[in-house]
Tab-separated table of C-alpha atoms (C1' of nucleotides) in Angstrom:
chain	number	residue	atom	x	y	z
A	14	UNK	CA	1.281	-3.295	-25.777
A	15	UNK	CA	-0.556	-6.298	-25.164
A	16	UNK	CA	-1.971	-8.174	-28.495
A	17	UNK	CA	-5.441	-8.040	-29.096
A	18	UNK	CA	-6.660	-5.598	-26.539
A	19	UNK	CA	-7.332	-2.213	-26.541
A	20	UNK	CA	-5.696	0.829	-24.209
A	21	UNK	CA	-8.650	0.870	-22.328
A	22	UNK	CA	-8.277	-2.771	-21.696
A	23	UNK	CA	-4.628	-2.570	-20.878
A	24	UNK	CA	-5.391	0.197	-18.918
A	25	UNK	CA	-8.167	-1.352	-16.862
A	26	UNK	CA	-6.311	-4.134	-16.710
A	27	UNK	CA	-3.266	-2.432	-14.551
A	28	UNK	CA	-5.376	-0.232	-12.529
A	29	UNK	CA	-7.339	-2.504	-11.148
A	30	UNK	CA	-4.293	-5.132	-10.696
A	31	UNK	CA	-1.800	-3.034	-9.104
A	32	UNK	CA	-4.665	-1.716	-7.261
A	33	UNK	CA	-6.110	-5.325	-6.110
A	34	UNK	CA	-2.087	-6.526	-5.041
A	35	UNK	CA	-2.191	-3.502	-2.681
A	36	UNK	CA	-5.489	-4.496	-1.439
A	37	UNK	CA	-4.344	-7.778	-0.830
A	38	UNK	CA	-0.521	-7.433	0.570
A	39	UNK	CA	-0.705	-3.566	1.454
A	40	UNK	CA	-1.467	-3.575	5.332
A	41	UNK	CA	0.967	-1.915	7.130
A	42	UNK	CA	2.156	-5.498	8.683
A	43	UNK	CA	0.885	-7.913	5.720
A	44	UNK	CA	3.894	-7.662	3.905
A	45	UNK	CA	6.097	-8.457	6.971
A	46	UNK	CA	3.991	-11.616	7.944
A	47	UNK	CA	3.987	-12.558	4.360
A	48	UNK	CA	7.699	-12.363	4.309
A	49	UNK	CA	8.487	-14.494	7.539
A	50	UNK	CA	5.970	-16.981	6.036
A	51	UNK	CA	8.141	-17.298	3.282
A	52	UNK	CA	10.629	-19.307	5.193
A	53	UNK	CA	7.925	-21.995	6.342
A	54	UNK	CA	4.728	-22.079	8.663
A	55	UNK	CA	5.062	-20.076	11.774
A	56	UNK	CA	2.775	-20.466	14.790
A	57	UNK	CA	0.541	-17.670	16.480
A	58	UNK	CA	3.730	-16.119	19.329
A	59	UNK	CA	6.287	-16.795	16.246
A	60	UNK	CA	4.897	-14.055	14.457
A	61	UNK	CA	4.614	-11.761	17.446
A	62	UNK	CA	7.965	-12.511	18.536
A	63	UNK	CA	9.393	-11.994	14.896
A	64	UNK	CA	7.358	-8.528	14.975
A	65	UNK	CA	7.903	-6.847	17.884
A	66	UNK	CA	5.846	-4.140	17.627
A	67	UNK	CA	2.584	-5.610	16.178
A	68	UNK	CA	-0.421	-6.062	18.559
A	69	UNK	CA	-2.590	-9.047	19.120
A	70	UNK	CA	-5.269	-7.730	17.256
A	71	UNK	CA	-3.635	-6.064	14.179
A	72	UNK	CA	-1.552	-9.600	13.770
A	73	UNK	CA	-4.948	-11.320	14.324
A	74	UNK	CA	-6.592	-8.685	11.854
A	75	UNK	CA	-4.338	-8.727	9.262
A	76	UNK	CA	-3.662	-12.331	9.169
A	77	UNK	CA	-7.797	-12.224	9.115
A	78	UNK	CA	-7.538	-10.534	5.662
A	79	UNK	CA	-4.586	-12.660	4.198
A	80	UNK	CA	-6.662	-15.799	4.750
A	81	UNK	CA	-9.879	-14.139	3.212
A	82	UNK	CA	-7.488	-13.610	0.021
A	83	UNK	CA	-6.124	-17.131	0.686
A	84	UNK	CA	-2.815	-15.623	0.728
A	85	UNK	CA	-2.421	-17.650	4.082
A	86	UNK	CA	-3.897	-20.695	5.289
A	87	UNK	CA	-4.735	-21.066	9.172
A	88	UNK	CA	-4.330	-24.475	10.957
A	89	UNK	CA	-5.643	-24.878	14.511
A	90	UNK	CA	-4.728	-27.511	16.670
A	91	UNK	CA	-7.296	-28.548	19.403
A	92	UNK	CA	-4.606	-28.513	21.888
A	93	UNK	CA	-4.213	-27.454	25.525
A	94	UNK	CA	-2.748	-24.493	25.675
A	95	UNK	CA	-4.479	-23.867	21.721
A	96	UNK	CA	-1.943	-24.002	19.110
A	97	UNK	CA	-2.695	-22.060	15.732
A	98	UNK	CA	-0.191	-22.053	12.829
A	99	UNK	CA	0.014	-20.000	9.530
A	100	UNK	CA	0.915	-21.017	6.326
A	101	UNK	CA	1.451	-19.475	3.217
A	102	UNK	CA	-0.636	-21.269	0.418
A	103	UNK	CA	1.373	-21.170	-2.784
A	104	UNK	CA	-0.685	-18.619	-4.553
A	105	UNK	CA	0.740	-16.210	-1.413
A	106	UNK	CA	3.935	-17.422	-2.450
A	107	UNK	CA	3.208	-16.232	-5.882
A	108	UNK	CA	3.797	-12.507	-3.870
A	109	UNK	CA	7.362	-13.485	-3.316
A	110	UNK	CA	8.838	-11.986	-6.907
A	111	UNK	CA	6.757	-8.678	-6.445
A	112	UNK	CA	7.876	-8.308	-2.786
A	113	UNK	CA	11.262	-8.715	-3.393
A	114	UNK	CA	11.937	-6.381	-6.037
A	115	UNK	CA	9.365	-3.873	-4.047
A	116	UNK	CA	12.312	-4.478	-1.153
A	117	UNK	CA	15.298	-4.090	-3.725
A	118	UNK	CA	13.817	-1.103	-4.445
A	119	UNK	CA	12.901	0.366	-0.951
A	120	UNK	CA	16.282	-0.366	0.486
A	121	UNK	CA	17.945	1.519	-2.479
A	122	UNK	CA	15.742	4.124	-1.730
A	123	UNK	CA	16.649	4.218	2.046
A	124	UNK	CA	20.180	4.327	0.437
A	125	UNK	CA	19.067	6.845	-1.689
A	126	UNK	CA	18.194	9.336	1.404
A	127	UNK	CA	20.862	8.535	3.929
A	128	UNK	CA	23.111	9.409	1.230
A	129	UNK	CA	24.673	6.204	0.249
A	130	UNK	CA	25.282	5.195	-3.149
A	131	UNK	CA	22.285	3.824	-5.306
A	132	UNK	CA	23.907	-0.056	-5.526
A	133	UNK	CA	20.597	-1.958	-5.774
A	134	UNK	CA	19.077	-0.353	-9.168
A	135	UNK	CA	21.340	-1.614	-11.452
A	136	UNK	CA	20.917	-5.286	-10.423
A	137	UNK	CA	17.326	-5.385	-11.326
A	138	UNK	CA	17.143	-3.230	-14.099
A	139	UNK	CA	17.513	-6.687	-16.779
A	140	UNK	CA	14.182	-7.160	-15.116
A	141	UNK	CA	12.306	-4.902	-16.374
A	142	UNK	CA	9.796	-5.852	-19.217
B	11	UNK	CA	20.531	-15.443	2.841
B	12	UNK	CA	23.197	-12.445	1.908
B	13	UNK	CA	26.776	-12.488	2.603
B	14	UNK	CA	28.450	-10.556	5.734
B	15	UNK	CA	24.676	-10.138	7.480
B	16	UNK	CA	22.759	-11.550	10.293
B	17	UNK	CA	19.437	-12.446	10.275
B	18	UNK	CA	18.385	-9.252	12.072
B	19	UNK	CA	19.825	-7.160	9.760
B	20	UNK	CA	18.235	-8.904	6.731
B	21	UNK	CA	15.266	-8.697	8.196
B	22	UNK	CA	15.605	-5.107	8.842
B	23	UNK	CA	16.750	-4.230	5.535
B	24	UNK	CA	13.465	-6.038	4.213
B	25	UNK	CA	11.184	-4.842	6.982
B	26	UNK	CA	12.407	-1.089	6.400
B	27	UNK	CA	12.785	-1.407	2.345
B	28	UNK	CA	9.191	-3.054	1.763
B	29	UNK	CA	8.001	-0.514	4.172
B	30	UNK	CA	9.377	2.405	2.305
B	31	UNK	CA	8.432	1.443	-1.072
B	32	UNK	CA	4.923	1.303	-0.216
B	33	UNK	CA	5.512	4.461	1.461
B	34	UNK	CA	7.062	6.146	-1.464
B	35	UNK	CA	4.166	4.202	-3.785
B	36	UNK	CA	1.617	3.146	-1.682
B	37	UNK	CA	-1.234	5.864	-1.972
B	38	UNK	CA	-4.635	5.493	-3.593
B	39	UNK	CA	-3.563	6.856	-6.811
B	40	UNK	CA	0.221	6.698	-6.686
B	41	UNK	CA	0.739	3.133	-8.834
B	42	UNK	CA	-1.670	4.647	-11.564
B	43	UNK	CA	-0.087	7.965	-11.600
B	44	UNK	CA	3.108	6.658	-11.694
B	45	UNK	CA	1.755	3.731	-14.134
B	46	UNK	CA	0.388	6.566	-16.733
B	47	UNK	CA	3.988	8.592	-16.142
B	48	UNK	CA	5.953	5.123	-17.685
B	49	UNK	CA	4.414	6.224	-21.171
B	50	UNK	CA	5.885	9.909	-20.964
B	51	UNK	CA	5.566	12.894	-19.401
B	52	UNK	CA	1.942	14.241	-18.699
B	53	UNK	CA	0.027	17.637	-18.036
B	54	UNK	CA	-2.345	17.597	-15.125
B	55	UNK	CA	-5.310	17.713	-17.065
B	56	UNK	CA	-3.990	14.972	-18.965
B	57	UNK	CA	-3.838	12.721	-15.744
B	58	UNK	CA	-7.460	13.865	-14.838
B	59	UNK	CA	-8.706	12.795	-17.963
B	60	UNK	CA	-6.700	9.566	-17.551
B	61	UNK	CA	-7.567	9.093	-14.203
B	62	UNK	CA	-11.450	10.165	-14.156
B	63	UNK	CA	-12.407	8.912	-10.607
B	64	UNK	CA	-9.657	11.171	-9.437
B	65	UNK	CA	-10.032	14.221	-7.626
B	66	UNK	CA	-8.482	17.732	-8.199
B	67	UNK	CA	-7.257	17.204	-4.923
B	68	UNK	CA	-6.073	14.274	-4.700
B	69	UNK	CA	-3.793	14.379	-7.786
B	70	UNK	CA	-2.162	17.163	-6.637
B	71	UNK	CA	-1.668	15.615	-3.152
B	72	UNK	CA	-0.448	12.282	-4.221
B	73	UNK	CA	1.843	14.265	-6.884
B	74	UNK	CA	3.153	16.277	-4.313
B	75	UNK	CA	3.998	13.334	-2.227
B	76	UNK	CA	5.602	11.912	-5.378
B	77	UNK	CA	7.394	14.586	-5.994
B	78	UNK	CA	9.031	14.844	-2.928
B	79	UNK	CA	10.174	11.236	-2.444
B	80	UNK	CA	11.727	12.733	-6.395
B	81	UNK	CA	9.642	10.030	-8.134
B	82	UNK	CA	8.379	12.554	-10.392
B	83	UNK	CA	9.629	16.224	-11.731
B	84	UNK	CA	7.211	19.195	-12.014
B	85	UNK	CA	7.466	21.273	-15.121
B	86	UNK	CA	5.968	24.453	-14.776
B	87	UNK	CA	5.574	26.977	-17.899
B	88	UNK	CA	5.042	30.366	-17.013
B	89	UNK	CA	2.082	30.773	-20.129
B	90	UNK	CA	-1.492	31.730	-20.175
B	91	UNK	CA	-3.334	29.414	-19.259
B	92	UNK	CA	-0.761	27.746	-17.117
B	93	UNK	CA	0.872	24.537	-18.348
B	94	UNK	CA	1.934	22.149	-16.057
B	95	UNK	CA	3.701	18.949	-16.609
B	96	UNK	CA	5.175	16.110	-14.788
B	97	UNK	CA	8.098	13.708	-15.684
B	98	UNK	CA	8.889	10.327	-14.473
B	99	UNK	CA	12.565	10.759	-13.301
B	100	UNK	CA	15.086	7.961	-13.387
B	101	UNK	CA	14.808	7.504	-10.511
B	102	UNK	CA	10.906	6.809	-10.350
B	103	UNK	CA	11.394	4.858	-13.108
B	104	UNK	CA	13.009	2.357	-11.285
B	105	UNK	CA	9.502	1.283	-9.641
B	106	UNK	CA	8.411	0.034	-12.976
B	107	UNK	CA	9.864	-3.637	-12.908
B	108	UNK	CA	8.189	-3.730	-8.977
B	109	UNK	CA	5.078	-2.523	-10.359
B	110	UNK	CA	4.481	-4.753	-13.358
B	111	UNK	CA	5.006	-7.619	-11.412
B	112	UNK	CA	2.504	-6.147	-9.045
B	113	UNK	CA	0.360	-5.585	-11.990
B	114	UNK	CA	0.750	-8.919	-13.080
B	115	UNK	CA	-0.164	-10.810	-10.143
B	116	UNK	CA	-3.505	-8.654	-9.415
B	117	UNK	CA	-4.307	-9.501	-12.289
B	118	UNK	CA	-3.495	-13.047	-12.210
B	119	UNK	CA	-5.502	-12.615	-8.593
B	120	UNK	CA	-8.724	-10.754	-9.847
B	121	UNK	CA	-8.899	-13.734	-13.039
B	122	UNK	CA	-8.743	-16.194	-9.807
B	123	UNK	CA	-11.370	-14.452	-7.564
B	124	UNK	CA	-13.878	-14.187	-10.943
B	125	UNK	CA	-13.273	-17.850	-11.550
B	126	UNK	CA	-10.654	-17.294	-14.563
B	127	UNK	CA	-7.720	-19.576	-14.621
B	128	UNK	CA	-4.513	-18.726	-13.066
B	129	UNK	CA	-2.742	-18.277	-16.038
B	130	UNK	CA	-0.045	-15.178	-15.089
B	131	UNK	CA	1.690	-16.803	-12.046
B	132	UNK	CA	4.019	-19.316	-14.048
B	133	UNK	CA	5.221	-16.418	-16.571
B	134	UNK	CA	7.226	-14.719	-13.628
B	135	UNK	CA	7.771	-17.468	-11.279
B	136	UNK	CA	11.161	-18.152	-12.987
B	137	UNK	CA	12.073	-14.386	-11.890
B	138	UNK	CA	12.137	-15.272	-7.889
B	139	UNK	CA	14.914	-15.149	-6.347
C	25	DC	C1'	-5.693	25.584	-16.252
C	26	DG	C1'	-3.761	24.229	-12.168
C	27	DG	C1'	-3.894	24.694	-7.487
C	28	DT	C1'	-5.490	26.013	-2.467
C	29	DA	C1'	-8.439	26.271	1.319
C	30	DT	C1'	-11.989	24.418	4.195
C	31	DC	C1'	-14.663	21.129	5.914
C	32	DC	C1'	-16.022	16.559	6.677
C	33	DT	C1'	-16.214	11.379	7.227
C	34	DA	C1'	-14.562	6.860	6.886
C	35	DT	C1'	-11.356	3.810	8.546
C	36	DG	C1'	-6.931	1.865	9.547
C	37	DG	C1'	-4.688	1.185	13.359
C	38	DG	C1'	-3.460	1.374	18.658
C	39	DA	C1'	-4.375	0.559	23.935
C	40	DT	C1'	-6.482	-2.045	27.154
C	41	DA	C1'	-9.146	-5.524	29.255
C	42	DC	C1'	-11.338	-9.776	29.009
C	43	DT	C1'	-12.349	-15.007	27.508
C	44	DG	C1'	-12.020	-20.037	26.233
D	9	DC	C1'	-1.842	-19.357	23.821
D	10	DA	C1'	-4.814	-17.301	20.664
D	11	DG	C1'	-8.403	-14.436	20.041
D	12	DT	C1'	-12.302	-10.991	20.868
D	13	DA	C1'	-14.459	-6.782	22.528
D	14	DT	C1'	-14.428	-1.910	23.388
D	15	DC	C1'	-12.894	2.402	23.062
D	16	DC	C1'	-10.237	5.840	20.926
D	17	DC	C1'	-7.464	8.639	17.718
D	18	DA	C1'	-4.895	10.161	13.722
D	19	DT	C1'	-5.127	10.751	9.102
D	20	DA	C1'	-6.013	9.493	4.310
D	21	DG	C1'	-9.142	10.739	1.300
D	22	DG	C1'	-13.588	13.127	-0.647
D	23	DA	C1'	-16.853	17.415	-1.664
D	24	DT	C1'	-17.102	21.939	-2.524
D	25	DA	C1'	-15.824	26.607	-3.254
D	26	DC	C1'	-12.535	29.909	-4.426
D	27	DC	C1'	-8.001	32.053	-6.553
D	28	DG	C1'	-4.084	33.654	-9.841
DNA sequence: CGGTATCCTATGGGATACTG
DNA sequence: CAGTATCCCATAGGATACCG
């Protein structure tokens, strides 16, 4: 338990945390753009290209969001044809740690139910706090 | 990147494993559930109390999800009145170094949105990987 | 006490067409 | 190329009442 603060406090403190990541990097795509913005700035097409099955509007939406939560940062080009590229600020690339062990964990579960051997548990487990 | 892998089917494995935790974890009232389970096994009407926003409804429907994805066990005791109590498994437990860090950086996020300092973000930044 | 069964609505997300 | 505007639907989630 945390020093000086009560359960309640604790308590409050994780709900609405947990809750507020989801909020911010639990769109059905967010985590996916997040994670290609990990490896640098990606234009507009990029994304779509790198998510095939994401529509105009749900990258446009989502990435819409991201930005609100300054998770991304948009940069527009007054170019002919426009050119728009996204960038992850580095308080969105504070997400990276979560996400990862959130995808350690998913793909052991995938393991889990195709029947494969749980391989990716024990490698994280020092992690735990 | 990993050894023996292409790009594709890194991205895959991250695209389907981020996708299926959130799946698995996702819901409303999942990461508090599951958050409430880390301390020890509960009775329903423990969670309710715990959980007082929470509906009859959907704490059974979220534990039910739960359960399936065999995040958490069901105890049932055939008394009167019924007891019913549910269990973290192993398994489940797993989520709790992907949650905390979850935890950690809402929180970190909700001090920044309220004008706090950002004062979370370097404790687990030596964690990425 | 713990759980269903209805019923309802809010909204996240998709398809398509159009614009600067 | 990047984005908006409609229109539409599936479903997650809430309110309420009832049951063993």
């Amino acid at each position: 338990m945390e020093q000086g603060k009560t359960n309640g406090e604790v308590l409050k403190k994780y709900r609405v945390g947990v809750e507020a990541a989801l909020e911010v990097m639990g769109g059905k795509w967010k985590p996916l753009i997040i994670y290609h913005l990990f490896t640098g700035r990606k234009r507009s097409s990029e994304l779509r290209r790198l998510i095939p099955d994401i529509t105009q509007k749900m990258l446009t939406t989502q990435l819409r969001g991201l930005e609100k939560d300054e998770i991304v940062q948009r940069h527009v080009y007054s170019e002919v044809p426009p050119r728009v590229e996204y960038e992850l600020t580095a308080y969105g690339y504070g997400l990276k740690p979560a996400l990862d062990l959130l995808c350690y964990w998913g793909e052991d579960h995938l393991d889990k139910v195709y029947g494969d051997k749980s391989k990716v548990l024990e490698k994280f487990k020092s992690i735990e706090t």
